[in-house]
Amino acid sequence: MVDSRESWNEAQLCEIIAEHRGLEGPLLPILHAVQDAFGYVPQPAVPIIARELNLSRAEVHGVVTFYHDFRDRPAGRHILKICRAESCQAMGCEALVKRAESRLGVECGRTTANDQVTFEAVYCLGLCAMSPSAMIDGEPVARLNASKLDALLSEMGA
Ligand code: FES
């Protein structure tokens, strides 16, 4: 069975490149569009983007790995992001990060072995007044605490 989360195709990639290549500094917009379209930046896309933009593979790979926003593999069924920026740090987000890591059995930035949850950091969700905050599958969660986190992880099947 084909995993739909791994579906990407070269024709769509080439369309994305064509749409953005005229921009000044087209690499980042292309990578964002690729991730929006496929959910991640597939490894085989890197040499194609490099060739089309006259860059080296190392340059494109370097940008993909430098920015936290880009994934180099498909995300899990659910995406949990905990804010680790200043206000949320002051309100104890690091303890929640540790709790999530322990419960999920993976470090922040990874996907669980069963592909159920991808756990990532985010740096300010604009909810500083209600820190610590998080985002689950695109939905903001304010005033996160240990019991709320446990309940959310259970809902995600973790
Ligand atoms: S610092 Fe976490 S929402 Fe702003």
mmCIF file of C-alpha atoms and ligand atoms in Angstrom:
data_model
loop_
_atom_site.group_PDB
_atom_site.id
_atom_site.type_symbol
_atom_site.label_atom_id
_atom_site.label_comp_id
_atom_site.label_asym_id
_atom_site.label_seq_id
_atom_site.Cartn_x
_atom_site.Cartn_y
_atom_site.Cartn_z
ATOM 1 C CA MET A 1 0.000 0.000 0.000
ATOM 2 C CA VAL A 2 1.272 3.439 -0.879
ATOM 3 C CA ASP A 3 1.530 5.825 2.053
ATOM 4 C CA SER A 4 -0.342 8.939 0.928
ATOM 5 C CA ARG A 5 1.853 11.057 3.184
ATOM 6 C CA GLU A 6 4.807 10.187 0.944
ATOM 7 C CA SER A 7 3.094 11.178 -2.269
ATOM 8 C CA TRP A 8 4.866 13.795 -4.308
ATOM 9 C CA ASN A 9 5.529 14.058 -7.969
ATOM 10 C CA GLU A 10 8.120 15.655 -10.140
ATOM 11 C CA ALA A 11 5.618 17.340 -12.458
ATOM 12 C CA GLN A 12 4.060 19.254 -9.558
ATOM 13 C CA LEU A 13 7.509 20.089 -8.242
ATOM 14 C CA CYS A 14 8.481 21.531 -11.629
ATOM 15 C CA GLU A 15 5.299 23.612 -11.684
ATOM 16 C CA ILE A 16 6.169 25.023 -8.258
ATOM 17 C CA ILE A 17 9.691 25.860 -9.392
ATOM 18 C CA ALA A 18 8.380 27.531 -12.565
ATOM 19 C CA GLU A 19 5.919 29.635 -10.547
ATOM 20 C CA HIS A 20 8.600 30.976 -8.214
ATOM 21 C CA ARG A 21 11.845 31.016 -10.146
ATOM 22 C CA GLY A 22 11.351 34.614 -11.327
ATOM 23 C CA LEU A 23 11.327 35.893 -7.756
ATOM 24 C CA GLU A 24 14.358 37.491 -6.231
ATOM 25 C CA GLY A 25 15.801 34.823 -3.936
ATOM 26 C CA PRO A 26 13.468 32.060 -5.129
ATOM 27 C CA LEU A 27 14.871 29.198 -3.029
ATOM 28 C CA LEU A 28 12.979 29.839 0.222
ATOM 29 C CA PRO A 29 9.613 30.501 -1.472
ATOM 30 C CA ILE A 30 10.073 27.321 -3.513
ATOM 31 C CA LEU A 31 10.913 25.246 -0.438
ATOM 32 C CA HIS A 32 7.894 26.644 1.434
ATOM 33 C CA ALA A 33 5.632 25.905 -1.523
ATOM 34 C CA VAL A 34 7.044 22.382 -1.810
ATOM 35 C CA GLN A 35 6.415 21.740 1.859
ATOM 36 C CA ASP A 36 2.884 23.185 1.586
ATOM 37 C CA ALA A 37 2.169 20.932 -1.374
ATOM 38 C CA PHE A 38 3.734 17.686 -0.164
ATOM 39 C CA GLY A 39 4.003 18.164 3.597
ATOM 40 C CA TYR A 40 7.793 17.900 3.480
ATOM 41 C CA VAL A 41 10.737 18.518 1.164
ATOM 42 C CA PRO A 42 11.415 15.144 -0.458
ATOM 43 C CA GLN A 43 15.091 14.204 -0.769
ATOM 44 C CA PRO A 44 14.810 13.611 -4.543
ATOM 45 C CA ALA A 45 13.484 17.159 -4.930
ATOM 46 C CA VAL A 46 16.756 18.665 -3.712
ATOM 47 C CA PRO A 47 18.879 17.926 -6.824
ATOM 48 C CA ILE A 48 16.025 19.015 -9.098
ATOM 49 C CA ILE A 49 15.631 22.350 -7.308
ATOM 50 C CA ALA A 50 19.410 22.770 -7.297
ATOM 51 C CA ARG A 51 19.656 22.124 -11.020
ATOM 52 C CA GLU A 52 16.793 24.459 -11.872
ATOM 53 C CA LEU A 53 18.174 27.309 -9.773
ATOM 54 C CA ASN A 54 21.816 26.762 -10.730
ATOM 55 C CA LEU A 55 22.762 25.999 -7.151
ATOM 56 C CA SER A 56 24.703 23.105 -5.708
ATOM 57 C CA ARG A 57 22.843 20.277 -3.958
ATOM 58 C CA ALA A 58 24.791 21.164 -0.819
ATOM 59 C CA GLU A 59 23.446 24.717 -0.903
ATOM 60 C CA VAL A 60 19.831 23.547 -1.169
ATOM 61 C CA HIS A 61 20.335 20.789 1.399
ATOM 62 C CA GLY A 62 21.971 23.330 3.732
ATOM 63 C CA VAL A 63 18.928 25.597 3.610
ATOM 64 C CA VAL A 64 16.505 22.691 4.146
ATOM 65 C CA THR A 65 18.383 21.532 7.225
ATOM 66 C CA PHE A 66 19.079 25.034 8.607
ATOM 67 C CA TYR A 67 15.455 26.118 8.923
ATOM 68 C CA HIS A 68 13.326 24.316 11.539
ATOM 69 C CA ASP A 69 10.264 24.836 9.365
ATOM 70 C CA PHE A 70 11.342 22.334 6.740
ATOM 71 C CA ARG A 71 10.872 18.590 7.140
ATOM 72 C CA ASP A 72 12.906 16.151 5.100
ATOM 73 C CA ARG A 73 10.395 13.344 5.597
ATOM 74 C CA PRO A 74 6.612 13.120 5.858
ATOM 75 C CA ALA A 75 5.097 14.247 9.135
ATOM 76 C CA GLY A 76 3.109 11.943 11.386
ATOM 77 C CA ARG A 77 -0.681 11.853 11.363
ATOM 78 C CA HIS A 78 -0.719 14.587 14.004
ATOM 79 C CA ILE A 79 1.659 17.494 14.478
ATOM 80 C CA LEU A 80 2.292 18.844 17.965
ATOM 81 C CA LYS A 81 4.262 22.069 18.211
ATOM 82 C CA ILE A 82 5.224 23.514 21.572
ATOM 83 C CA CYS A 83 6.366 27.120 21.683
ATOM 84 C CA ARG A 84 9.907 27.449 23.076
ATOM 85 C CA ALA A 85 10.287 31.211 22.694
ATOM 86 C CA GLU A 86 10.939 33.636 25.542
ATOM 87 C CA SER A 87 7.510 34.153 27.074
ATOM 88 C CA CYS A 88 6.641 30.468 26.971
ATOM 89 C CA GLN A 89 10.057 29.608 28.416
ATOM 90 C CA ALA A 90 9.357 31.950 31.325
ATOM 91 C CA MET A 91 6.111 30.041 31.898
ATOM 92 C CA GLY A 92 7.722 26.614 31.966
ATOM 93 C CA CYS A 93 7.484 25.290 28.428
ATOM 94 C CA GLU A 94 10.710 23.312 28.760
ATOM 95 C CA ALA A 95 9.156 21.008 31.361
ATOM 96 C CA LEU A 96 6.284 20.403 28.926
ATOM 97 C CA VAL A 97 8.762 19.677 26.127
ATOM 98 C CA LYS A 98 10.475 17.089 28.350
ATOM 99 C CA ARG A 99 7.105 15.595 29.301
ATOM 100 C CA ALA A 100 6.060 15.306 25.651
ATOM 101 C CA GLU A 101 9.435 13.794 24.703
ATOM 102 C CA SER A 102 9.145 11.227 27.450
ATOM 103 C CA ARG A 103 5.546 10.328 26.625
ATOM 104 C CA LEU A 104 6.204 10.130 22.881
ATOM 105 C CA GLY A 105 9.583 8.430 23.189
ATOM 106 C CA VAL A 106 11.196 10.823 20.713
ATOM 107 C CA GLU A 107 13.127 14.076 20.922
ATOM 108 C CA CYS A 108 11.598 17.328 19.818
ATOM 109 C CA GLY A 109 11.946 17.522 16.023
ATOM 110 C CA ARG A 110 11.135 13.836 15.473
ATOM 111 C CA THR A 111 8.193 11.622 14.582
ATOM 112 C CA THR A 112 7.111 8.681 16.708
ATOM 113 C CA ALA A 113 8.022 5.212 15.436
ATOM 114 C CA ASN A 114 4.360 4.482 14.639
ATOM 115 C CA ASP A 115 4.092 7.716 12.596
ATOM 116 C CA GLN A 116 1.295 8.891 14.861
ATOM 117 C CA VAL A 117 2.789 12.182 16.081
ATOM 118 C CA THR A 118 5.445 14.592 14.844
ATOM 119 C CA PHE A 119 6.696 16.742 17.700
ATOM 120 C CA GLU A 120 8.290 20.074 16.813
ATOM 121 C CA ALA A 121 9.304 23.346 18.405
ATOM 122 C CA VAL A 122 7.860 26.639 17.296
ATOM 123 C CA TYR A 123 9.141 30.085 18.198
ATOM 124 C CA CYS A 124 6.237 32.323 19.217
ATOM 125 C CA LEU A 125 2.667 31.723 18.171
ATOM 126 C CA GLY A 126 1.554 35.239 19.072
ATOM 127 C CA LEU A 127 -0.148 33.882 22.203
ATOM 128 C CA CYS A 128 2.448 35.158 24.662
ATOM 129 C CA ALA A 129 -0.211 36.523 27.038
ATOM 130 C CA MET A 130 -1.540 32.971 27.377
ATOM 131 C CA SER A 131 1.799 31.168 27.662
ATOM 132 C CA PRO A 132 2.814 28.452 27.523
ATOM 133 C CA SER A 133 1.216 27.763 24.200
ATOM 134 C CA ALA A 134 1.224 25.081 21.580
ATOM 135 C CA MET A 135 -0.347 24.149 18.276
ATOM 136 C CA ILE A 136 -1.924 20.835 17.399
ATOM 137 C CA ASP A 137 -2.690 20.115 13.773
ATOM 138 C CA GLY A 138 -2.792 23.853 13.119
ATOM 139 C CA GLU A 139 -5.103 24.673 16.067
ATOM 140 C CA PRO A 140 -3.649 26.920 18.790
ATOM 141 C CA VAL A 141 -3.691 25.729 22.397
ATOM 142 C CA ALA A 142 -3.298 28.357 25.118
ATOM 143 C CA ARG A 143 -2.188 27.961 28.725
ATOM 144 C CA LEU A 144 -0.849 24.482 28.211
ATOM 145 C CA ASN A 145 -0.101 22.526 31.351
ATOM 146 C CA ALA A 146 0.887 18.962 32.143
ATOM 147 C CA SER A 147 -2.620 17.545 32.453
ATOM 148 C CA LYS A 148 -3.828 19.343 29.321
ATOM 149 C CA LEU A 149 -0.796 18.035 27.445
ATOM 150 C CA ASP A 150 -1.437 14.481 28.647
ATOM 151 C CA ALA A 151 -5.055 14.681 27.522
ATOM 152 C CA LEU A 152 -4.085 16.067 24.110
ATOM 153 C CA LEU A 153 -1.469 13.370 23.620
ATOM 154 C CA SER A 154 -4.042 10.720 24.468
ATOM 155 C CA GLU A 155 -6.448 12.220 21.927
ATOM 156 C CA MET A 156 -3.679 11.985 19.341
ATOM 157 C CA GLY A 157 -3.247 8.314 20.119
ATOM 158 C CA ALA A 158 0.147 8.765 21.738
HETATM 159 S S1 FES B 1 6.598 33.175 23.201
HETATM 160 FE FE1 FES B 1 5.251 31.487 23.069
HETATM 161 S S2 FES B 1 3.512 32.362 22.129
HETATM 162 FE FE2 FES B 1 4.907 33.999 22.167
#
